[in-house]
XYZ file of C-alpha atoms in Angstrom:
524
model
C 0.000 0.000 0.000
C 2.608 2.643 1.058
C 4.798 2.086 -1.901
C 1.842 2.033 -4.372
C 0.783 5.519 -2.687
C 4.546 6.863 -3.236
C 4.173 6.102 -6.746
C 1.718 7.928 -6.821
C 2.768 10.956 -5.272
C 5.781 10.618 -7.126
C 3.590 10.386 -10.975
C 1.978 13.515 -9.427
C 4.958 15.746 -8.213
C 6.819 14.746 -11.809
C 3.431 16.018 -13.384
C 3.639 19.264 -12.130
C 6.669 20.166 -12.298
C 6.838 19.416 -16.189
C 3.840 21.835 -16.596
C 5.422 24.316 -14.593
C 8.561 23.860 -17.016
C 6.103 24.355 -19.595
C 4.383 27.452 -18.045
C 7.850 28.786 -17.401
C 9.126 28.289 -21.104
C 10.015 31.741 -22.553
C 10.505 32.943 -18.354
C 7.522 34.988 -16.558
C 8.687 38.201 -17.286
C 6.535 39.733 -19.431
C 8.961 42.313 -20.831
C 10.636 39.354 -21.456
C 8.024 37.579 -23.694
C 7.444 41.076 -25.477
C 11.015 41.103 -26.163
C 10.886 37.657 -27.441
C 8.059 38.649 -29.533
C 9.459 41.617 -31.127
C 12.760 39.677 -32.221
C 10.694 36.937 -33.915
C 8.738 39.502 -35.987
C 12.280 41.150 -36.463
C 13.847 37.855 -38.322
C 10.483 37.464 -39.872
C 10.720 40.706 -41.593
C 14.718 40.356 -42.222
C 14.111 36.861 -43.595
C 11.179 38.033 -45.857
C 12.716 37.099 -49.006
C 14.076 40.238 -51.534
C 12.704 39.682 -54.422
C 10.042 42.462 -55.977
C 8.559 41.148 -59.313
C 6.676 43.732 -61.577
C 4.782 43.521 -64.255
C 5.996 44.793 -67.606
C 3.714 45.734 -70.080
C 5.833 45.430 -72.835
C 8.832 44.036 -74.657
C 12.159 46.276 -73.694
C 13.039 47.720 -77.071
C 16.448 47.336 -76.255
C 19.326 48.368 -73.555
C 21.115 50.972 -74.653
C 20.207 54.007 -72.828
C 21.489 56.548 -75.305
C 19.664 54.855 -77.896
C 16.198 53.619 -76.822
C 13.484 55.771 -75.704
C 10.583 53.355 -75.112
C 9.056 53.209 -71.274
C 9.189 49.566 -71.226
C 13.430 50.140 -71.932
C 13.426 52.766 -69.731
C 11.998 51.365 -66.829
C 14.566 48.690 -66.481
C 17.752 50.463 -68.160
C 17.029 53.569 -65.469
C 17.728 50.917 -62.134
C 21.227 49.819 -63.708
C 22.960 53.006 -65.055
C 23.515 56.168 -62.949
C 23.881 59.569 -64.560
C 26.029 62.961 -63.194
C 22.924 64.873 -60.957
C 19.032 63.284 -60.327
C 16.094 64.430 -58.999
C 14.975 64.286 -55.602
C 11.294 63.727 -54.570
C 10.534 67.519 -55.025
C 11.952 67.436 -58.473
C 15.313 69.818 -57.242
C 18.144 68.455 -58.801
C 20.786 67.023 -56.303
C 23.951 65.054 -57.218
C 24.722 61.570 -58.215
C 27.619 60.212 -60.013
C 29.000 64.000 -59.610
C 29.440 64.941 -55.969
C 29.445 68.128 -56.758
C 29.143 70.957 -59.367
C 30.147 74.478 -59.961
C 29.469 77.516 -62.963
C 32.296 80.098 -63.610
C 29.778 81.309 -65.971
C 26.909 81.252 -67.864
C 28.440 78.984 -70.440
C 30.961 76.662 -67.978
C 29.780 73.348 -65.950
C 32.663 71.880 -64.282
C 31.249 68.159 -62.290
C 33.388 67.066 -59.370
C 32.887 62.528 -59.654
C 32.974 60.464 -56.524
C 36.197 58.559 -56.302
C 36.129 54.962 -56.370
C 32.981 54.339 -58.088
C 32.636 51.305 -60.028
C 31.131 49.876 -63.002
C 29.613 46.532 -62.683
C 32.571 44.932 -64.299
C 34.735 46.439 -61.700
C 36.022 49.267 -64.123
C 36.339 52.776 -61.850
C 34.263 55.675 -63.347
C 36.471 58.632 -64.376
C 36.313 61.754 -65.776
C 37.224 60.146 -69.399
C 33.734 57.969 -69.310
C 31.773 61.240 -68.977
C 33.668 62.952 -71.693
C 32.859 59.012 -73.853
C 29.158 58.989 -73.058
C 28.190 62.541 -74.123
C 30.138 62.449 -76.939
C 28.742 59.140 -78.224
C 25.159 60.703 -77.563
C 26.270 63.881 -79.456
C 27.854 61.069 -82.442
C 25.434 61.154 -85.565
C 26.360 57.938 -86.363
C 24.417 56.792 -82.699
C 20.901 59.081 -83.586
C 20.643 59.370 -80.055
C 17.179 60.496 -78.956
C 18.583 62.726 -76.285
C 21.218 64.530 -78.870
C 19.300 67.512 -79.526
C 19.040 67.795 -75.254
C 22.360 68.920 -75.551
C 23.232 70.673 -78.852
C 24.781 73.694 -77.191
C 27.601 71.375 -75.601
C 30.549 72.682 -77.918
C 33.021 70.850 -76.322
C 33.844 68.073 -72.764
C 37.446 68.261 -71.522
C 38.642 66.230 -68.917
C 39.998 68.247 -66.144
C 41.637 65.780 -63.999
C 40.921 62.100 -63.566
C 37.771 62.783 -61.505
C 36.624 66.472 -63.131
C 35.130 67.079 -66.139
C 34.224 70.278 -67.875
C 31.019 71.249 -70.144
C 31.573 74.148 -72.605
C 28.186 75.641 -73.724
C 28.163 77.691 -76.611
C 25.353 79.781 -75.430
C 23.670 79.601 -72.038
C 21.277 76.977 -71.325
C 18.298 76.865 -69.033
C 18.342 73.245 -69.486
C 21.031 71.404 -69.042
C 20.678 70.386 -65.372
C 17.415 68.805 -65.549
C 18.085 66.883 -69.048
C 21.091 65.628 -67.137
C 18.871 64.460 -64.861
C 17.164 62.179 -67.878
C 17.584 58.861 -67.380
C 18.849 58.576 -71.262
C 21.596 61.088 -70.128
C 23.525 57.581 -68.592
C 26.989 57.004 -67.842
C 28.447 53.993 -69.859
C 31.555 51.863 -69.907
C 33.268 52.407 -73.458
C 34.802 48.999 -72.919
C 31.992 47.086 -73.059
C 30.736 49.050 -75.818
C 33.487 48.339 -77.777
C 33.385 44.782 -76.861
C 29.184 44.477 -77.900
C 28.507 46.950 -80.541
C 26.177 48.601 -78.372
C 24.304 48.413 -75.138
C 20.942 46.870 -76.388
C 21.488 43.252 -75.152
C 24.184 43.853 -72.536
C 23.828 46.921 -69.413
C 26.792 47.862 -67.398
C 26.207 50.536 -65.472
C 27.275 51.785 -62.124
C 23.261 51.961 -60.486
C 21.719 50.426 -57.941
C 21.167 47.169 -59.692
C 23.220 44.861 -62.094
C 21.411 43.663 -65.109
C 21.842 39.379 -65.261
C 19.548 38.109 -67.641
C 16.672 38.693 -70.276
C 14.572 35.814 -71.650
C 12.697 37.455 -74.434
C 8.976 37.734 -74.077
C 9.093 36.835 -71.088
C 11.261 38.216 -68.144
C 14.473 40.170 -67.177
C 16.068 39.472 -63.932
C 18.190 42.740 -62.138
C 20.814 41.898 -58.883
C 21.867 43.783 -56.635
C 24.741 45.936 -57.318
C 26.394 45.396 -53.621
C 29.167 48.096 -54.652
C 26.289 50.592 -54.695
C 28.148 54.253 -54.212
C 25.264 55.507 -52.115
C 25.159 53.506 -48.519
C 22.446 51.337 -47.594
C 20.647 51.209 -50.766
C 18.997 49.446 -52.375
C 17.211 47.468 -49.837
C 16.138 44.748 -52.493
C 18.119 41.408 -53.956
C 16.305 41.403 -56.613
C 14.090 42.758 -59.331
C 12.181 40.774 -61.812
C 10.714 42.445 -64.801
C 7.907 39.952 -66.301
C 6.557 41.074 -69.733
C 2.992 40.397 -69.480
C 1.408 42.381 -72.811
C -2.777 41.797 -71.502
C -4.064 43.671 -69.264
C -5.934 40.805 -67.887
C -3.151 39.041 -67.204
C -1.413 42.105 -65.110
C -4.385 41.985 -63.111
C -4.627 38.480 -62.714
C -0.818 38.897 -61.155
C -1.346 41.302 -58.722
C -4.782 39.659 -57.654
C -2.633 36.487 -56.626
C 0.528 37.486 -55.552
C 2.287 36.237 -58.622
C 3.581 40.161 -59.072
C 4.172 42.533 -56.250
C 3.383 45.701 -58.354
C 2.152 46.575 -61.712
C 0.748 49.880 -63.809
C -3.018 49.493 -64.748
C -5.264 51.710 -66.488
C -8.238 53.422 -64.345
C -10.834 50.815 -65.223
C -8.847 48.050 -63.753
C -7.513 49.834 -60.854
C -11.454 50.652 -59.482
C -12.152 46.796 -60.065
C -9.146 46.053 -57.201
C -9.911 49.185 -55.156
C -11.504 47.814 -52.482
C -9.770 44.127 -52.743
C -7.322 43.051 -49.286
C -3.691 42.957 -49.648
C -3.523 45.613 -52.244
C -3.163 49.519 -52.422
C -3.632 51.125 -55.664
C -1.594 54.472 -55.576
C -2.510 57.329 -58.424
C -0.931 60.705 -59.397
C -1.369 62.521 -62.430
C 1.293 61.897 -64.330
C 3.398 64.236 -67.075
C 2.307 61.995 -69.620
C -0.512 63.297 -72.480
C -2.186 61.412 -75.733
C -1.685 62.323 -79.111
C -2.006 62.309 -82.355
C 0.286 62.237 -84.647
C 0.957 63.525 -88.446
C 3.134 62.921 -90.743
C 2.934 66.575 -92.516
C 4.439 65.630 -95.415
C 2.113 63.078 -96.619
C -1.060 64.386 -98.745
C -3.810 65.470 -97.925
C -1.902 65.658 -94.394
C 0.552 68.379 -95.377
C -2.020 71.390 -95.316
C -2.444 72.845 -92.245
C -5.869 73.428 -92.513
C -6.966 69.612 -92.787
C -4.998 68.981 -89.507
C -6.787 71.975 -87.588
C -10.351 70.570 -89.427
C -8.953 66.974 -87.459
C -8.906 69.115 -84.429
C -12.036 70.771 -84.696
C -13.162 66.889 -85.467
C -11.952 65.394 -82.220
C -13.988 65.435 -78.767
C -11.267 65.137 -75.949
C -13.934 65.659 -73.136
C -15.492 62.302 -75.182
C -12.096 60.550 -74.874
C -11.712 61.597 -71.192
C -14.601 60.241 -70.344
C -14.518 57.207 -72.537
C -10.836 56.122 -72.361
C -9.822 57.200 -69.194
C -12.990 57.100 -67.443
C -13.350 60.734 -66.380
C -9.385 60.011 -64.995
C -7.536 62.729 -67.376
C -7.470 66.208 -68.536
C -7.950 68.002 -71.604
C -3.660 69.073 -72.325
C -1.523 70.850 -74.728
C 1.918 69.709 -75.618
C 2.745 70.559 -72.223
C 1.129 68.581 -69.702
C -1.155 70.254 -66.616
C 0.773 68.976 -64.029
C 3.657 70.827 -65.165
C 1.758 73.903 -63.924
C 2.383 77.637 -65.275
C 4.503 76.495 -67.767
C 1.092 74.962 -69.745
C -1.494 77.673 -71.106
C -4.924 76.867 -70.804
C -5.308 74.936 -74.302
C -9.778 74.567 -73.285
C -9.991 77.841 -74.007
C -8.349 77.468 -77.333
C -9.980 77.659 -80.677
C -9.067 74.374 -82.119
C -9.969 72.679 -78.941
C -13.983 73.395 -79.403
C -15.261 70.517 -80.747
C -16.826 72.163 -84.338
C -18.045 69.853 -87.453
C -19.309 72.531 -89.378
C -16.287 74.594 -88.850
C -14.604 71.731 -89.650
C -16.194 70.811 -92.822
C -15.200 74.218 -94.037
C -11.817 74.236 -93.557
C -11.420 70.797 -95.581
C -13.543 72.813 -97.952
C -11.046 75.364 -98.414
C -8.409 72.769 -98.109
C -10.033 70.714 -101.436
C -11.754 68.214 -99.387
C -15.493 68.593 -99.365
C -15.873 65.107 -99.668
C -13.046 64.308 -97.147
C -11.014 61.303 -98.068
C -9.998 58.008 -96.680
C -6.437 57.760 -94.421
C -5.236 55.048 -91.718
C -4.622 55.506 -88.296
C -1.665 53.042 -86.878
C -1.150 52.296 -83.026
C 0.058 49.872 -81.000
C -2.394 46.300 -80.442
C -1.008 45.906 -76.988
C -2.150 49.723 -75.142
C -5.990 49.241 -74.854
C -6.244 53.142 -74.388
C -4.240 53.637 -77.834
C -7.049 51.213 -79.323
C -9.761 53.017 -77.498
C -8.902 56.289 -78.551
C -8.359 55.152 -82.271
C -11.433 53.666 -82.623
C -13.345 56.719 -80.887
C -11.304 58.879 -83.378
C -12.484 56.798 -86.593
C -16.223 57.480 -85.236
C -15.553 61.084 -84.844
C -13.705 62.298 -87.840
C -16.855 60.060 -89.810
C -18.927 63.464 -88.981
C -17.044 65.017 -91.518
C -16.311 62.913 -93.958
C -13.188 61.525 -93.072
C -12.942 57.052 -93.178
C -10.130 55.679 -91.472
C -9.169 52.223 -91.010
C -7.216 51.448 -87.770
C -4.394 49.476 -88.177
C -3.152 47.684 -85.055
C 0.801 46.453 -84.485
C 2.717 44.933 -82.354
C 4.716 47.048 -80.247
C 8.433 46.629 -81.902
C 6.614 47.373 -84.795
C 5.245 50.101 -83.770
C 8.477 51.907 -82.352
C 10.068 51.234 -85.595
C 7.225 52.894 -87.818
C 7.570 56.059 -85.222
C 10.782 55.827 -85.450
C 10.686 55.925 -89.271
C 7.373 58.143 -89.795
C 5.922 55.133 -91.788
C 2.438 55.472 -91.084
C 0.201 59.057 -91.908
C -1.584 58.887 -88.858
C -0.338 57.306 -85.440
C -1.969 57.468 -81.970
C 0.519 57.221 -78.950
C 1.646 58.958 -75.609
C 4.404 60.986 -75.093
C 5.879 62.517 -71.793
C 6.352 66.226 -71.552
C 9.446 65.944 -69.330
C 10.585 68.133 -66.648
C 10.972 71.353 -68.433
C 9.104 72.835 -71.266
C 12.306 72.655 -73.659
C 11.596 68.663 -74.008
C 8.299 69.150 -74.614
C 8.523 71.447 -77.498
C 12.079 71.593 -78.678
C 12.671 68.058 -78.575
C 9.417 66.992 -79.908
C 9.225 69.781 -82.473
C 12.144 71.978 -83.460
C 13.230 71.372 -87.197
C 16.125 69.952 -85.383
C 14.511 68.045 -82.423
C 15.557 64.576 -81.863
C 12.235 63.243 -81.364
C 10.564 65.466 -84.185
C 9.779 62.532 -86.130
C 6.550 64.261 -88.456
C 8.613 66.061 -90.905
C 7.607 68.822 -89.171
C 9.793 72.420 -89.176
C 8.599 76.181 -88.977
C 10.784 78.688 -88.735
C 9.264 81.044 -86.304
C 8.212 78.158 -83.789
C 12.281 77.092 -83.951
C 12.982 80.756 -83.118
C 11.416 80.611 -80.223
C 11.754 77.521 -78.608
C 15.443 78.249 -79.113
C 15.404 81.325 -77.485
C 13.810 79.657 -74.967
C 16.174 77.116 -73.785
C 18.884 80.440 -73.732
C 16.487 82.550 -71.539
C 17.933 81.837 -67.830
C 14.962 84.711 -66.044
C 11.623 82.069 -65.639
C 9.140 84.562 -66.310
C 10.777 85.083 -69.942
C 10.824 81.410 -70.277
C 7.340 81.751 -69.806
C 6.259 84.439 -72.429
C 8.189 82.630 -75.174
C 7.179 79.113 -74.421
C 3.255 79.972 -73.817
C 3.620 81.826 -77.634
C 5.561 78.504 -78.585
C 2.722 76.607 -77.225
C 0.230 79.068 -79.436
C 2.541 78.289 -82.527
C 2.139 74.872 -82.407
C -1.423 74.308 -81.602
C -2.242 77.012 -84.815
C 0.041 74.486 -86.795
C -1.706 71.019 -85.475
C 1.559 68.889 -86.310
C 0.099 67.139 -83.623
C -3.020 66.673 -82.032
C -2.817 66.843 -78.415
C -5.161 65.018 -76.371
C -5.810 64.139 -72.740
C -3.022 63.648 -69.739
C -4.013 61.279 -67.535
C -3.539 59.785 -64.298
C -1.587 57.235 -63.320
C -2.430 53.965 -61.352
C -0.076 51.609 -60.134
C -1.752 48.558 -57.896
C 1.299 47.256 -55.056
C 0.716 44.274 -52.364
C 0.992 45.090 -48.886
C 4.203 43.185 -48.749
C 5.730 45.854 -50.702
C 7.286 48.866 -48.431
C 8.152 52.588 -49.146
C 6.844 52.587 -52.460
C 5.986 55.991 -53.521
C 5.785 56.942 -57.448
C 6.515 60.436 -58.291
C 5.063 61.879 -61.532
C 8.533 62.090 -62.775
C 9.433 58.693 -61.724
C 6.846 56.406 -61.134
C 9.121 53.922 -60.401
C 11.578 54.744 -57.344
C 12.676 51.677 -55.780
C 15.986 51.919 -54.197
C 14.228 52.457 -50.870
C 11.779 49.736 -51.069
C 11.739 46.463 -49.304
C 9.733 43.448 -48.704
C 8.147 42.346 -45.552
C-alpha cells in the first residue's frame, strides 16, 4: 500500500513540475516575452525574401540608354545606369555620379565625380567615361534620342581624372534637368566596344546589375552590392515579367504572382476595395496624341490637320478612355503647372463639325477622303482612342481604317514616320524645352513628323537660352500658341496614373517624374 501511494505521489509531483517547465518556457517576465516577440517579428521581416517582381507591359526595345526611348526600356535600363545629378522627390536636382558641381559662368559646368565608383565589371568611373558617353550621344552615327538635349555642348574636356568640364556655346536653361534624364547615362566604353552597343548587354554603375533577359518573357536585375550611395537598395532582386494583356497584369497582382504593376483606371477601381492591395494614383506628365506625318497628302495642309482638331472630342475621350481620370492638355502637360497655357480655351480645342467641314472645304476636301490611323495592339487606351477617333472624324467625312501592331513594330514605324496617322503617348518631361524643342524643333531629336517652322524654332530656341523664368514663360506659352495654330500634332488628354502594389511591398511611392523609385523599397 505505502509504496503504491509513493508512486503515486511521485507520478503527481513529476506532473507538475513538467507543466510548470512548460508554463515557465520563454521565463515569466513579461517584458521578457514582449522582447521575445518583437525579435521573432524582427527575423520574420529580415528573412522576408528580396525579391520584388513587376509587371511589364511590354517588350524592352532594347538596352542601350542613349539609344532607346521606349518606357518599357526605360523602366529597367534607369535601375542599372547612374547619370552625373538626379532628382529628388521635389523634383530639385541634387547630385549623383558627380558629388558636386560648380558655374564660372553662364556657359561653364565643371562636375566634381565620386572617387572609387565602379562599373559593374569592376572598371572605376572617371572623368574620361563622362567625356565618352556625351560624346557618343552627341555622335550622328548613334541618332541618339537625347542629342538635340544637348546641342549647345561645344566641347567636354577632362579636367583631372575625376573632373570634367562642359563648354556651352550659349547659355542653357536646361542642361541640369536633361542631365537628370535617365537617357543622359553614364556607360563603360569597354563594353561598348566589346558588344557593338548596349541593347542586349547593361553595365552601369546603379543600384542594380542587369543578369539576364529571356525574351517575351522576363528580365532578372541583382543587386549591385558596390552601390556608391550607402544602404541602398534594400532589395536582392528585381524581376521584370513582360505580361502584354491587361488581364493578365491583373490576374498577377490579384494572386501574388507580381508585387506591383501599372493598370489603367478601369482596372484599378475593379481592385480598389480588394485586401492585400493599395492602388496608388498621381497625375502623371504623360498626355495622348495624335500624330501627323505633314508631309504626306492630304496631311501636309495645315488646314486639314486643324479641321482633325475641330473633329476630335477630348472631353469624349476623357470620359470614354480614361474614365473621367484625365485632362484636356496641350503639348505641355497640366501637371507641369504655369509652364502649360490653358489649351480649353483654345480655338481648335472646341469641338466644331461645321467649322470643320469648311476648312477641308477650303483645303479641297469637301468630300473628305480616306487615311489610316496606326497604333500599337497591346495599349488598350491607344485602341480606345483610335477607334473613338475613326467614329468622330466620320462626322465630316473623313474614313479611317485602324491598323493595329505589335509594339516593336510600332516603335520602328515612329521611329521611321511610316504610317500618316499614329496614336501614342508621349511625356512632356521636366521642363518645357523637351516638350517642345525636342518633340518639335526642325532639329529636335524626337521630331519625327517632318515637321519644321521657322518662327516656332525661333522661339523655342530662345527659350532654352532665356535663364529669367518669367521670360521662359512668355516665349514658351507663344511657342505653345505656334504649335497648336500648326496642329503637327493633335494633343489630347493627360491622364492619371495607377499603379496597384501588395501590402508586402514597403516605401513605395511613385513620383510623376518617376513612377518607379525603388531603391528604398523592401519586402516584408
Amino acid at each position: 500500500m505505502f509504496n503504491r501511494k509513493g508512486l503515486l505521489v511521485s507520478v503527481l509531483l513529476l506532473f507538475v513540475l513538467v507543466l510548470a517547465a512548460c508554463t515557465n518556457v520563454g521565463g515569466n517576465d513579461d517584458s521578457d516575452s514582449q522582447n521575445e516577440g518583437t525579435e521573432g517579428e524582427e527575423a520574420k521581416e529580415t528573412d522576408a525574401e528580396q525579391v520584388l517582381k513587376i509587371a511589364n507591359d511590354q517588350e524592352p526595345a532594347g538596352l542601350d540608354p542613349h539609344k532607346t526611348p521606349a518606357h518599357s526600356s526605360v523602366r529597367i535600363y534607369s535601375q542599372v545606369y547612374s547619370g552625373l545629378v538626379s532628382f529628388d522627390e521635389n523634383m530639385e536636382v541634387v547630385p549623383d555620379l558627380a558629388k558636386e558641381w560648380n558655374q564660372p559662368n553662364d556657359t561653364t559646368y565643371v562636375f566634381t565625380l565620386r572617387e572609387g565608383v565602379q562599373f559593374h565589371n569592376g572598371n572605376e568611373v572617371t572623368a574620361e567615361d563622362v567625356k565618352y558617353s556625351f560624346e557618343r550621344i552627341l555622335a550622328e552615327e548613334t541618332a541618339s534620342h537625347i542629342a538635340s538635349y544637348f546641342s549647345n555642348v561645344e566641347s567636354i574636356e577632362v579636367v583631372g581624372d575625376y573632373e570634367v568640364q562642359f563648354n556651352l556655346s550659349n547659355p542653357d536653361a536646361t542642361f541640369l534637368s536633361n542631365l537628370t534624364n535617365a537617357s543622359a547615362a553614364i556607360v563603360d566604353q569597354e563594353v561598348i566596344e566589346e558588344n557593338g552597343d548596349l541593347q542586349q548587354v547593361a553595365v552601369g554603375t546603379g543600384p542594380f546589375k542587369f543578369e539576364e533577359w529571356v525574351a517575351d518573357s522576363r528580365v532578372n536585375l541583382v543587386k549591385n552590392e558596390n552601390y556608391f550611395i550607402d544602404g541602398q537598395p534594400k532589395l536582392d532582386e528585381v524581376i521584370y515579367y513582360t505580361m502584354k494583356e491587361e488581364s493578365a497584369r491583373l490576374s498577377a497582382i490579384r494572386t501574388g504572382e507580381v508585387d506591383l504593376t501599372t493598370l489603367t483606371a478601369q482596372s484599378a477601381e475593379l481592385i480598389s476595395n480588394e485586401e492585400n492591395i493599395e492602388v496608388k494614383d498621381y497625375q502623371s506628365l504623360e498626355y495622348s496624341y495624335v500624330g501627323f506625318n505633314v508631309n504626306a497628302e492630304p496631311l501636309d495642309d495645315p488646314k486639314v490637320r486643324q479641321a482633325l482638331s475641330l473633329a476630335t472630342n477630348r472631353q469624349a475621350i476623357t470620359d470614354i478612355v480614361w474614365s473621367g481620370d484625365a485632362v484636356v492638355s496641350g503639348p505641355v502637360a497640366p501637371s507641369m503647372g504655369d509652364w502649360a497655357i490653358d489649351v480649353e480655351s483654345h480655338e481648335l480645342y472646341q469641338h466644331d463639325i461645321e467649322k470643320a467641314k469648311s476648312l477641308l472645304e477650303e483645303a479641297g476636301y469637301a468630300d473628305g477622303f480616306d487615311i489610316t490611323i496606326t497604333t500599337a495592339s497591346t495599349y488598350a487606351d491607344m485602341v480606345d482612342t483610335a477607334q473613338l477617333l475613326q467614329q468622330q472624324w466620320k462626322e465630316i467625312g473623313v474614313n479611317a481604317e485602324i491598323n493595329q501592331i505589335e509594339w516593336g513594330e510600332y516603335i520602328d514605324t515612329w521611329s521611321n514616320t511610316s504610317a500618316d496617322v499614329l496614336i501614342g503617348r508621349n511625356g512632356s518631361g521636366t521642363d518645357p524645352d523637351r516638350s517642345l524643342n525636342y518633340f518639335f524643333n526642325t532639329e529636335g531629336s524626337a521630331n519625327v513628323w517632318g515637321f519644321s517652322d521657322s518662327e516656332f524654332d525661333s522661339l523655342v530656341e530662345e527659350g532654352k537660352v532665356t535663364v529669367d523664368q518669367e521670360q521662359r514663360k512668355e516665349i514658351y506659352n507663344k511657342a505653345q500658341e505656334r504649335l497648336l495654330e500648326l496642329s503637327p500634332n493633335l494633343f489630347l488628354v493627360s491622364p492619371m496614373k495607377y499603379v496597384a502594389v501588395r501590402d508586402s511591398v514597403v516605401n513605395f511611392t511613385p513620383y510623376p517624374h518617376d513612377g518607379e523609385d525603388i531603391v528604398e523599397v523592401s519586402k516584408q
